[in-house]
Coordinates of C-alpha atoms in Angstrom, one line a residue:
X1 CA 35.8 -38.5 -26.9
X2 CA 37.8 -35.3 -26.6
X3 CA 36.2 -32.3 -28.3
X4 CA 38.2 -29.8 -30.3
X5 CA 37.5 -27.2 -27.6
X6 CA 39.4 -29.2 -25.0
X7 CA 42.6 -29.1 -27.1
X8 CA 42.7 -25.3 -26.9
X9 CA 44.6 -23.7 -24.0
X10 CA 42.5 -21.5 -21.6
X11 CA 44.0 -18.3 -23.1
X12 CA 42.6 -19.2 -26.6
X13 CA 39.2 -20.0 -25.2
X14 CA 39.1 -16.7 -23.4
X15 CA 39.8 -14.9 -26.6
X16 CA 36.9 -16.8 -28.2
X17 CA 34.7 -15.9 -25.3
X18 CA 35.6 -12.2 -25.9
X19 CA 33.5 -12.4 -29.2
X20 CA 30.5 -13.9 -27.5
X21 CA 27.8 -12.5 -25.2
X22 CA 27.5 -13.9 -21.7
X23 CA 24.2 -15.6 -22.7
X24 CA 26.0 -17.3 -25.7
X25 CA 28.8 -18.6 -23.5
X26 CA 26.5 -20.3 -21.0
X27 CA 23.8 -21.4 -23.4
X28 CA 26.2 -22.9 -25.9
X29 CA 29.1 -24.2 -23.8
X30 CA 28.0 -24.7 -20.2
X31 CA 27.7 -28.3 -19.1
X32 CA 29.5 -29.8 -22.1
X33 CA 31.9 -31.3 -19.6
X34 CA 33.6 -30.5 -16.4
X35 CA 36.8 -29.0 -18.0
X36 CA 34.8 -26.5 -20.1
X37 CA 32.7 -25.6 -17.1
X38 CA 35.8 -24.9 -15.0
X39 CA 37.2 -22.7 -17.7
X40 CA 33.9 -20.8 -18.1
X41 CA 33.9 -20.2 -14.3
X42 CA 37.4 -18.7 -14.5
X43 CA 36.4 -16.2 -17.3
X44 CA 35.9 -12.6 -16.2
X45 CA 32.4 -11.7 -17.1
X46 CA 31.1 -8.3 -18.4
X47 CA 27.3 -8.5 -17.9
X48 CA 25.5 -6.2 -20.4
X49 CA 21.8 -6.2 -19.7
X50 CA 21.1 -3.0 -21.8
X51 CA 19.5 -4.8 -24.7
X52 CA 18.2 -8.1 -23.3
X53 CA 15.0 -10.0 -22.9
X54 CA 13.6 -11.2 -19.6
X55 CA 14.3 -14.9 -20.5
X56 CA 18.0 -14.2 -21.2
X57 CA 18.2 -12.1 -18.1
X58 CA 16.9 -14.9 -15.9
X59 CA 19.1 -17.5 -17.6
X60 CA 22.2 -15.5 -17.0
X61 CA 21.4 -14.8 -13.4
X62 CA 20.9 -18.5 -12.7
X63 CA 24.2 -19.5 -14.1
X64 CA 26.8 -16.9 -13.3
X65 CA 29.1 -17.0 -10.3
X66 CA 29.1 -13.6 -8.7
X67 CA 32.8 -13.6 -8.0
X68 CA 33.6 -13.9 -11.8
X69 CA 31.7 -10.7 -12.7
X70 CA 33.9 -7.6 -13.3
X71 CA 31.3 -5.2 -14.8
X72 CA 27.5 -4.9 -15.0
X73 CA 25.3 -2.6 -17.3
X74 CA 21.6 -2.1 -16.6
X75 CA 18.9 -0.4 -18.7
X76 CA 15.2 -0.4 -18.4
X77 CA 14.5 0.6 -22.0
X78 CA 13.3 -2.7 -23.3
X79 CA 13.2 -4.8 -20.1
X80 CA 11.8 -2.8 -17.1
X81 CA 12.8 -3.2 -13.5
X82 CA 16.2 -4.8 -14.0
X83 CA 17.7 -3.4 -10.8
X84 CA 14.9 -4.6 -8.6
X85 CA 15.0 -8.1 -10.1
X86 CA 18.7 -8.4 -9.8
X87 CA 18.5 -7.6 -6.1
X88 CA 16.1 -10.5 -5.7
X89 CA 18.5 -12.9 -7.4
X90 CA 21.4 -11.6 -5.4
X91 CA 20.6 -10.5 -1.9
X92 CA 23.6 -9.2 0.0
X93 CA 25.0 -8.1 -3.4
X94 CA 28.0 -6.2 -2.0
X95 CA 29.4 -9.3 -0.3
X96 CA 29.1 -11.6 -3.3
X97 CA 30.4 -9.6 -6.3
X98 CA 33.9 -9.2 -4.8
X99 CA 35.6 -8.8 -8.2
X100 CA 33.2 -6.1 -9.6
X101 CA 35.1 -3.1 -11.0
X102 CA 32.5 -1.3 -13.1
X103 CA 28.8 -0.5 -12.9
X104 CA 26.6 1.3 -15.4
X105 CA 23.0 2.4 -14.7
X106 CA 21.6 3.7 -18.0
X107 CA 18.0 4.9 -18.0
X108 CA 17.0 2.8 -15.0
X109 CA 14.3 3.6 -12.5
X110 CA 16.7 3.3 -9.5
X111 CA 20.2 2.1 -8.6
X112 CA 21.7 -0.5 -6.3
X113 CA 23.1 0.8 -3.1
X114 CA 25.7 -0.8 -0.8
X115 CA 28.2 -1.5 -3.6
X116 CA 31.3 -3.6 -3.1
X117 CA 34.5 -1.7 -2.2
X118 CA 36.2 -3.3 -5.2
X119 CA 34.0 -1.1 -7.5
X120 CA 36.1 1.8 -9.0
X121 CA 33.9 2.8 -12.0
X122 CA 30.3 4.1 -11.7
X123 CA 27.9 5.6 -14.3
X124 CA 24.5 6.7 -13.3
X125 CA 21.6 7.9 -15.5
X126 CA 18.0 7.4 -14.1
X127 CA 14.7 8.3 -15.8
X128 CA 12.8 8.7 -12.5
X129 CA 13.8 11.8 -10.6
X130 CA 12.3 11.1 -7.2
X131 CA 13.5 12.0 -3.8
X132 CA 14.1 8.4 -3.0
X133 CA 16.2 7.8 -6.1
X134 CA 18.2 11.1 -5.5
X135 CA 18.8 10.0 -1.9
X136 CA 20.0 6.5 -3.0
X137 CA 22.4 8.1 -5.5
X138 CA 23.9 10.6 -3.1
X139 CA 24.1 8.0 -0.3
X140 CA 25.9 5.6 -2.7
X141 CA 28.4 8.3 -3.9
X142 CA 29.2 9.1 -0.3
X143 CA 29.8 5.4 0.4
X144 CA 32.0 4.9 -2.7
X145 CA 33.9 8.2 -2.5
X146 CA 37.1 6.6 -1.3
X147 CA 37.3 4.0 -4.0
X148 CA 36.0 5.5 -7.2
X149 CA 38.4 6.4 -10.0
X150 CA 35.8 6.9 -12.7
X151 CA 32.4 8.7 -12.3
X152 CA 29.8 9.6 -14.8
X153 CA 26.5 11.2 -13.7
X154 CA 23.5 12.8 -15.5
X155 CA 23.6 16.1 -13.7
X156 CA 25.2 18.2 -11.0
X157 CA 22.2 17.5 -8.7
X158 CA 23.8 14.3 -7.4
X159 CA 26.5 16.3 -5.6
X160 CA 24.1 18.5 -3.6
X161 CA 24.6 16.6 -0.4
X162 CA 28.0 15.2 -1.0
X163 CA 30.2 16.1 2.0
X164 CA 33.3 14.1 1.4
X165 CA 36.3 14.2 -1.0
X166 CA 37.1 11.7 -3.8
X167 CA 40.8 11.3 -3.4
X168 CA 41.3 8.6 -6.2
X169 CA 38.9 10.1 -8.8
X170 CA 40.7 10.6 -12.1
X171 CA 37.8 10.5 -14.7
X172 CA 34.7 12.7 -14.2
X173 CA 31.8 13.2 -16.6
X174 CA 28.8 15.4 -15.8
X175 CA 26.0 15.6 -18.4
X176 CA 24.2 18.6 -17.1
X177 CA 26.0 21.3 -15.1
X178 CA 26.4 25.1 -14.7
X179 CA 29.8 26.7 -14.3
X180 CA 29.0 27.7 -10.7
X181 CA 27.9 24.2 -9.9
X182 CA 31.1 22.9 -11.4
X183 CA 33.3 25.2 -9.3
X184 CA 31.5 24.0 -6.1
X185 CA 31.8 20.3 -7.1
X186 CA 35.5 20.7 -7.9
X187 CA 36.2 22.3 -4.5
X188 CA 34.3 19.5 -2.8
X189 CA 35.9 16.5 -4.6
X190 CA 39.5 17.5 -4.2
X191 CA 40.4 15.0 -6.9
X192 CA 43.4 14.5 -9.2
X193 CA 41.3 14.5 -12.3
X194 CA 43.1 13.7 -15.6
X195 CA 39.9 13.3 -17.8
X196 CA 37.0 15.7 -17.6
X197 CA 33.8 16.0 -19.7
X198 CA 31.2 18.7 -19.0
X199 CA 27.9 19.6 -20.6
X200 CA 27.5 23.2 -19.6
X201 CA 24.2 25.1 -19.4
X202 CA 23.5 28.8 -19.1
X203 CA 23.0 30.6 -15.8
X204 CA 22.2 34.2 -15.0
X205 CA 25.7 35.3 -13.9
X206 CA 27.9 33.6 -16.5
X207 CA 31.6 33.5 -15.6
X208 CA 34.7 31.9 -17.1
X209 CA 35.5 28.4 -16.0
X210 CA 38.3 28.2 -13.4
X211 CA 40.5 25.2 -13.9
X212 CA 43.3 26.4 -11.6
X213 CA 43.0 23.4 -9.2
X214 CA 43.4 21.0 -12.2
X215 CA 46.3 22.8 -13.9
X216 CA 48.9 20.1 -13.0
X217 CA 46.7 17.0 -13.5
X218 CA 44.2 17.5 -16.3
X219 CA 45.3 15.8 -19.6
X220 CA 42.0 15.4 -21.5
X221 CA 39.1 17.9 -21.5
X222 CA 35.8 17.9 -23.3
X223 CA 33.5 20.9 -23.1
X224 CA 30.0 20.9 -24.6
X225 CA 28.4 24.3 -24.2
X226 CA 24.6 24.7 -24.7
X227 CA 23.5 27.0 -27.5
X228 CA 22.4 29.8 -25.1
X229 CA 26.1 30.2 -24.0
X230 CA 27.8 32.3 -26.7
X231 CA 31.5 31.6 -26.9
X232 CA 34.4 33.1 -28.9
X233 CA 37.9 31.9 -29.6
X234 CA 39.3 34.2 -27.0
X235 CA 36.9 33.1 -24.2
X236 CA 37.7 29.4 -24.8
X237 CA 41.4 30.3 -24.9
X238 CA 41.1 32.2 -21.6
X239 CA 39.2 29.3 -20.0
X240 CA 41.8 26.6 -20.7
X241 CA 44.9 28.8 -20.4
X242 CA 45.7 27.5 -16.9
X243 CA 45.9 23.8 -18.1
X244 CA 49.6 23.2 -18.5
X245 CA 49.5 19.5 -19.2
X246 CA 46.5 19.4 -21.5
X247 CA 47.1 17.1 -24.5
X248 CA 43.5 16.3 -25.7
X249 CA 40.8 18.9 -26.3
X250 CA 37.2 18.5 -27.5
X251 CA 34.8 21.5 -27.8
X252 CA 31.2 21.9 -28.9
X253 CA 30.1 25.6 -28.9
X254 CA 28.0 28.3 -30.5
X255 CA 29.4 31.7 -30.9
X256 CA 31.4 34.2 -33.0
X257 CA 33.0 33.7 -36.4
X258 CA 36.6 33.6 -35.0
X259 CA 35.7 30.1 -33.6
X260 CA 35.8 29.0 -37.3
X261 CA 39.3 30.4 -38.0
X262 CA 41.6 27.5 -38.6
X263 CA 44.7 29.7 -38.5
X264 CA 44.0 30.9 -35.0
X265 CA 43.4 27.4 -33.8
X266 CA 46.6 26.1 -35.5
X267 CA 48.8 28.7 -33.8
X268 CA 47.2 28.0 -30.4
X269 CA 47.3 24.2 -30.7
X270 CA 51.0 24.4 -31.6
X271 CA 51.7 26.7 -28.7
X272 CA 49.8 24.5 -26.2
X273 CA 51.2 21.3 -27.8
X274 CA 47.7 19.8 -28.0
X275 CA 47.9 16.3 -29.6
X276 CA 44.2 15.5 -30.1
X277 CA 41.6 18.2 -31.1
X278 CA 38.0 17.7 -31.9
X279 CA 35.4 20.4 -32.3
X280 CA 31.9 21.4 -33.5
X281 CA 31.3 25.1 -33.9
X282 CA 28.0 26.8 -34.8
X283 CA 27.7 30.4 -35.7
X284 CA 25.3 32.4 -33.4
X285 CA 21.9 33.4 -34.8
X286 CA 22.5 37.2 -34.6
X287 CA 25.8 37.0 -36.6
X288 CA 25.7 37.1 -40.4
X289 CA 28.2 35.1 -42.5
X290 CA 28.5 35.9 -46.2
X291 CA 31.3 33.3 -46.7
X292 CA 30.5 30.1 -48.6
X293 CA 31.5 26.6 -47.4
X294 CA 34.7 26.5 -49.3
X295 CA 35.9 29.8 -48.0
X296 CA 35.1 28.8 -44.4
X297 CA 37.2 25.6 -44.9
X298 CA 40.1 27.3 -46.5
X299 CA 42.0 28.0 -43.2
X300 CA 41.7 24.3 -42.3
X301 CA 43.5 23.2 -45.5
X302 CA 47.1 24.1 -44.4
X303 CA 49.9 21.5 -44.1
X304 CA 49.4 21.5 -40.4
X305 CA 45.8 20.2 -40.6
X306 CA 46.0 17.9 -43.7
X307 CA 49.6 16.5 -43.6
X308 CA 51.1 16.9 -40.1
X309 CA 48.0 16.1 -38.1
X310 CA 45.7 14.4 -40.6
X311 CA 42.8 16.3 -39.0
X312 CA 39.8 16.8 -41.3
X313 CA 36.9 19.3 -41.1
X314 CA 33.4 19.4 -42.7
X315 CA 31.1 22.3 -43.2
X316 CA 27.3 22.5 -43.3
X317 CA 25.7 25.6 -44.6
X318 CA 22.4 26.3 -46.4
X319 CA 22.2 27.7 -49.9
X320 CA 21.4 31.2 -48.7
X321 CA 24.4 33.4 -48.0
X322 CA 23.0 34.4 -44.6
X323 CA 22.5 30.7 -43.6
X324 CA 24.2 29.7 -40.3
X325 CA 27.4 27.6 -40.9
X326 CA 28.4 24.6 -38.8
X327 CA 32.0 23.3 -38.8
X328 CA 33.1 20.1 -37.2
X329 CA 35.8 17.5 -37.0
X330 CA 35.5 14.3 -39.0
X331 CA 34.9 11.6 -37.9
X332 CA 34.4 12.6 -34.2
X333 CA 31.5 14.9 -34.7
X334 CA 30.2 13.3 -37.9
X335 CA 26.4 13.0 -37.7
X336 CA 25.2 9.6 -36.6
X337 CA 22.6 9.6 -39.4
X338 CA 23.7 10.6 -42.9
X339 CA 21.1 11.6 -45.6
X340 CA 22.3 10.5 -49.0
X341 CA 22.6 12.3 -51.5
X342 CA 21.3 15.4 -49.8
X343 CA 24.3 15.2 -47.5
X344 CA 26.5 14.1 -50.3
X345 CA 28.2 15.5 -49.5
X346 CA 29.1 18.2 -47.1
X347 CA 32.0 20.3 -48.1
X348 CA 35.1 19.0 -46.3
X349 CA 38.8 18.9 -46.3
X350 CA 39.2 15.2 -46.7
X351 CA 41.5 14.0 -49.4
X352 CA 40.7 10.3 -49.2
X353 CA 36.9 10.0 -49.2
X354 CA 37.0 6.5 -47.7
X355 CA 37.8 8.2 -44.3
X356 CA 34.3 9.6 -44.5
X357 CA 32.3 6.7 -45.9
X358 CA 33.9 4.1 -43.6
X359 CA 32.7 5.9 -40.5
X360 CA 29.0 6.1 -41.6
X361 CA 26.9 3.4 -39.8
X362 CA 23.4 4.8 -40.2
X363 CA 22.4 5.8 -43.7
X364 CA 19.2 7.3 -45.0
X365 CA 18.7 7.2 -48.8
X366 CA 16.5 10.1 -50.0
X367 CA 16.8 10.2 -53.8
X368 CA 13.6 10.4 -55.8
X369 CA 13.8 10.8 -59.6
X370 CA 17.6 11.2 -60.0
X371 CA 19.9 8.5 -58.5
X372 CA 23.4 9.5 -57.8
X373 CA 26.0 6.8 -57.3
X374 CA 28.7 7.7 -54.8
X375 CA 32.4 7.4 -55.8
X376 CA 33.1 5.6 -52.6
X377 CA 30.4 3.1 -51.4
X378 CA 29.4 2.9 -47.7
X379 CA 30.9 -0.3 -46.5
X380 CA 30.1 -0.3 -42.8
X381 CA 26.5 0.7 -42.6
X382 CA 24.4 -1.5 -40.2
X383 CA 21.2 0.6 -40.2
X384 CA 19.6 1.5 -43.6
X385 CA 16.5 3.7 -44.1
X386 CA 14.9 4.0 -47.5
X387 CA 13.1 7.4 -47.8
X388 CA 12.2 6.9 -51.4
X389 CA 9.0 6.8 -53.5
X390 CA 9.6 3.3 -54.6
X391 CA 12.0 0.5 -53.6
X392 CA 15.3 0.9 -55.4
X393 CA 16.7 -2.1 -57.3
X394 CA 19.3 -4.3 -55.6
X395 CA 21.8 -3.3 -58.3
X396 CA 21.5 0.4 -57.3
X397 CA 21.6 -0.3 -53.6
X398 CA 24.7 -2.5 -54.0
X399 CA 26.5 0.4 -55.7
X400 CA 25.8 2.6 -52.7
X401 CA 26.0 0.3 -49.7
X402 CA 27.2 -3.1 -48.6
X403 CA 23.9 -5.0 -48.1
X404 CA 25.5 -7.9 -46.4
X405 CA 26.4 -5.7 -43.4
X406 CA 22.8 -4.4 -42.9
X407 CA 21.3 -5.4 -39.5
X408 CA 18.4 -3.0 -39.3
X409 CA 16.2 -2.0 -42.3
X410 CA 13.5 0.8 -42.3
X411 CA 11.1 0.9 -45.3
X412 CA 8.2 2.5 -43.4
X413 CA 8.5 5.7 -45.4
X414 CA 8.0 4.0 -48.8
X415 CA 4.4 4.6 -49.9
X416 CA 4.5 2.3 -52.9
X417 CA 6.4 -0.8 -51.6
X418 CA 6.6 -3.7 -54.0
X419 CA 6.3 -6.8 -51.7
X420 CA 7.9 -9.1 -54.3
X421 CA 11.0 -6.9 -54.7
X422 CA 11.1 -6.3 -50.9
X423 CA 11.2 -10.1 -50.3
X424 CA 14.1 -10.3 -52.8
X425 CA 15.9 -7.4 -51.1
X426 CA 15.8 -8.9 -47.6
X427 CA 17.0 -12.2 -48.9
X428 CA 20.2 -10.5 -49.9
X429 CA 20.8 -9.1 -46.4
X430 CA 22.5 -12.0 -44.6
X431 CA 22.8 -10.2 -41.2
X432 CA 19.4 -8.6 -41.2
X433 CA 17.8 -8.8 -37.7
X434 CA 15.1 -6.1 -37.6
X435 CA 12.6 -4.6 -40.0
X436 CA 10.5 -1.4 -39.7
X437 CA 7.7 -1.1 -42.1
X438 CA 4.0 -0.4 -42.7
X439 CA 2.0 -3.6 -42.1
X440 CA 1.1 -5.4 -45.4
X441 CA -1.0 -8.6 -45.2
X442 CA 0.6 -9.8 -48.4
X443 CA 4.1 -9.8 -46.9
X444 CA 5.4 -13.2 -45.9
X445 CA 8.0 -12.7 -43.2
X446 CA 11.1 -14.9 -43.3
X447 CA 11.4 -17.0 -40.1
X448 CA 15.0 -15.9 -39.3
X449 CA 13.9 -12.2 -38.8
X450 CA 11.9 -12.1 -35.6
X451 CA 12.0 -8.4 -34.8
X452 CA 9.5 -6.0 -36.3
X453 CA 8.3 -2.4 -35.8
X454 CA 5.0 -1.6 -37.6
X455 CA 3.9 1.9 -38.1
X456 CA 0.6 3.4 -39.3
X457 CA 0.1 4.7 -42.8
X458 CA -1.4 8.2 -43.4
X459 CA -4.9 6.8 -43.5
X460 CA -4.8 4.7 -40.3
X461 CA -5.4 5.5 -36.6
X462 CA -3.9 2.1 -35.6
X463 CA -2.2 -0.8 -37.3
X464 CA -4.1 -3.8 -35.9
X465 CA -7.8 -4.1 -35.2
X466 CA -10.5 -6.8 -35.2
X467 CA -10.4 -7.0 -39.0
X468 CA -6.8 -7.8 -39.6
X469 CA -5.9 -9.5 -36.2
X470 CA -6.2 -13.1 -37.4
X471 CA -4.1 -12.6 -40.5
X472 CA -1.4 -10.8 -38.6
X473 CA -1.2 -13.5 -35.9
X474 CA -1.0 -16.2 -38.6
X475 CA 1.8 -14.5 -40.5
X476 CA 3.9 -13.4 -37.4
X477 CA 3.3 -16.3 -35.1
X478 CA 7.1 -16.7 -34.5
X479 CA 7.9 -13.0 -33.7
X480 CA 10.0 -12.3 -30.6
X481 CA 10.2 -8.5 -30.7
X482 CA 7.1 -6.4 -31.6
X483 CA 6.5 -2.7 -31.6
X484 CA 3.0 -1.7 -32.9
X485 CA -0.1 0.5 -32.5
X486 CA -3.4 -1.2 -31.8
X487 CA -7.0 -0.3 -31.4
X488 CA -7.8 -1.4 -27.9
X489 CA -6.8 -3.3 -24.8
X490 CA -8.7 -6.3 -26.1
X491 CA -6.4 -6.4 -29.2
X492 CA -3.4 -6.3 -26.8
X493 CA -4.8 -9.3 -25.0
X494 CA -5.3 -11.2 -28.2
X495 CA -1.7 -10.5 -29.4
X496 CA -0.2 -11.6 -26.1
X497 CA -2.3 -14.8 -26.1
X498 CA -1.7 -15.8 -29.7
X499 CA 1.9 -14.8 -30.3
X500 CA 3.5 -17.5 -28.2
X501 CA 7.2 -16.6 -28.9
X502 CA 7.0 -13.0 -27.9
X503 CA 9.8 -11.9 -25.6
X504 CA 9.7 -8.1 -25.8
X505 CA 6.6 -6.0 -26.6
X506 CA 6.1 -2.3 -27.0
X507 CA 2.5 -1.5 -27.8
X508 CA 0.8 1.9 -28.3
X509 CA -2.9 2.3 -27.7
X510 CA -4.5 5.7 -27.8
X511 CA -8.2 4.8 -27.4
X512 CA -7.8 2.9 -24.1
X513 CA -6.1 4.2 -20.9
X514 CA -3.1 1.8 -20.1
X515 CA -1.5 3.3 -17.0
X516 CA -4.0 1.6 -14.7
X517 CA -3.0 -1.9 -16.0
X518 CA -1.9 -4.0 -13.0
X519 CA 0.0 -7.2 -12.5
X520 CA -3.2 -9.2 -11.9
X521 CA -4.7 -8.0 -15.2
X522 CA -2.0 -10.0 -17.1
X523 CA -2.4 -13.1 -15.0
X524 CA -6.2 -13.1 -15.2
X525 CA -6.4 -12.6 -19.0
X526 CA -3.2 -14.2 -20.4
X527 CA -2.6 -17.9 -19.5
X528 CA 1.1 -17.8 -20.6
X529 CA 1.8 -15.1 -18.0
X530 CA 0.5 -17.3 -15.3
X531 CA 3.3 -19.7 -15.9
X532 CA 6.1 -17.3 -17.1
X533 CA 8.1 -14.6 -15.4
X534 CA 7.5 -11.1 -16.8
X535 CA 8.1 -7.4 -16.1
X536 CA 6.3 -4.4 -17.5
X537 CA 6.0 -0.7 -17.5
X538 CA 3.0 1.5 -18.6
X539 CA 2.2 5.1 -19.5
X540 CA -1.2 6.4 -20.4
X541 CA -0.8 5.1 -24.0
X542 CA 2.2 2.7 -24.0
X543 CA 2.9 -0.8 -22.6
X544 CA 6.4 -2.2 -22.5
X545 CA 6.5 -5.9 -21.6
X546 CA 9.3 -8.3 -21.3
X547 CA 8.4 -12.0 -21.0
X548 CA 10.7 -14.6 -19.4
X549 CA 10.9 -18.3 -19.2
X550 CA 8.5 -20.6 -17.3
X551 CA 8.5 -20.3 -13.6
X552 CA 10.7 -22.8 -11.7
X553 CA 8.5 -24.4 -9.1
X554 CA 11.4 -25.7 -7.0
X555 CA 11.2 -23.7 -3.8
X556 CA 15.0 -23.5 -3.7
X557 CA 15.2 -21.7 -7.0
X558 CA 12.5 -19.1 -6.8
X559 CA 13.1 -15.6 -5.3
X560 CA 12.2 -14.9 -1.7
X561 CA 9.0 -13.2 -0.5
X562 CA 9.2 -9.4 -0.3
X563 CA 6.7 -7.0 1.2
X564 CA 4.0 -5.7 -1.2
X565 CA 4.8 -2.1 -0.2
X566 CA 8.4 -2.5 -1.5
X567 CA 7.3 -3.7 -4.9
X568 CA 7.3 -1.0 -7.6
X569 CA 4.3 -0.7 -9.9
X570 CA 4.9 -3.0 -12.8
X571 CA 7.5 -5.1 -11.0
X572 CA 6.8 -8.8 -10.6
X573 CA 6.1 -9.7 -7.0
X574 CA 8.6 -12.5 -6.4
X575 CA 7.7 -14.8 -3.6
X576 CA 10.5 -17.1 -2.6
X577 CA 14.3 -17.4 -2.7
X578 CA 16.4 -17.8 -5.8
X579 CA 19.9 -19.4 -5.7
X580 CA 22.4 -20.1 -8.4
X581 CA 22.0 -23.4 -10.1

């Protein structure tokens, strides 16, 4: 029988795949038949491991064909040691991933060296600043210098030992840099940069930025000055005066009041023919501003701002006349978390309020006695926090936010939570995936929500101890993601033994020292971890554990032996070779 999928041309199937994760593609469609398998193997894969469990990581690594992968993103935040494990699955990595174009290391302990020459885009941010990691980064950059067109790094330190130019580099992002360092880097790179983003920090002998070498190439510039660097309209104007081809400008700065003069910016932007302009300006501490929010916004209400460009500006300023104002572009610099109604709302120049509400994705409701209903509801919120004395009714919440779009719900700040009303509320949230709350033994969790963060109440030192362990394990036997504070290492063991579906665990324990936990401790005390793959990371008071599938005992499909000395603490010691199935 021919399935409906086989009727579609490959192009339509590729468009369907674009809406699925790599795991969904292989888990749902692989091995349906040879034709579908062949199409899957032709699809260019973007591997995103930044929010993934060990079991899904292993599954993907077993099924992918390296030559179909065009981008990879790593992060150790919820699954530690991804880079090390990936190297075990794919030895001689650089010769297998021949189509790889993009690599992202986001908060990883290390990076992969010896990258394929096809790689043109590289992002690096590591949380372990060791000599070995620094050497790996600098060695890799020197190797890739002739091929990279896009580079993002978490600091200027990575260029200390760079001794070669980057002739093809057009996009450069440096998250921590001084102006002196930038001048040195720019001289070394000799690159035709068209996009530049710098986060600049203060140094003793502060000078203006010299963009002379980029005057004929730079089209897009983003400058984020630290609060210690005091800027003015004139100093910014002088810095970018040399950039003849600039069409997009983004600035975040603290400084003098002329930064907040819309008329000055209007005249300059017209003169420079800037097509895109985003900004966030904060008045320096030592400068008094007697103007209120509406007065500060007045120069941004001209026809140029509102009609010709459709550029909108918001203003934050305390109730005191001497309060420090902050002016910023909407929606570019709109806060990621909005407090309603305390932020309802900032004074702004927006004519159609939907522009504001449609770009709010994280909402915190803070009303107490008086409830204010917004004129325009928030339709695209996916993360909702209720900072209220009691749980608002569904009718009130529906007038404020689209509940069917909510994926993350935080009720941990409600001290008088009605469990009955809470059960009714979460039943109305069709896309809800994760709940953050205070543990309540009378709450019966729905089976389709398997991700929970439990916090302590004001009277507790920890959430789980010997007295409530049994009840907790009975209620949450199905849970996959758990973040919680417990009394002791013994409670940790009991949770890991009894919650058989756990995939990702983040456990805090302040009464026992966790940093000395070793790999053997898990195997000796938790039967499941004798038969399943896992990775972990510890600090003195926190354990992060990611549990994978059962070990494959076929010698041909298990990673190869590696020396004990090369295994990082917390990384599973893999003992034989793993090949693609």
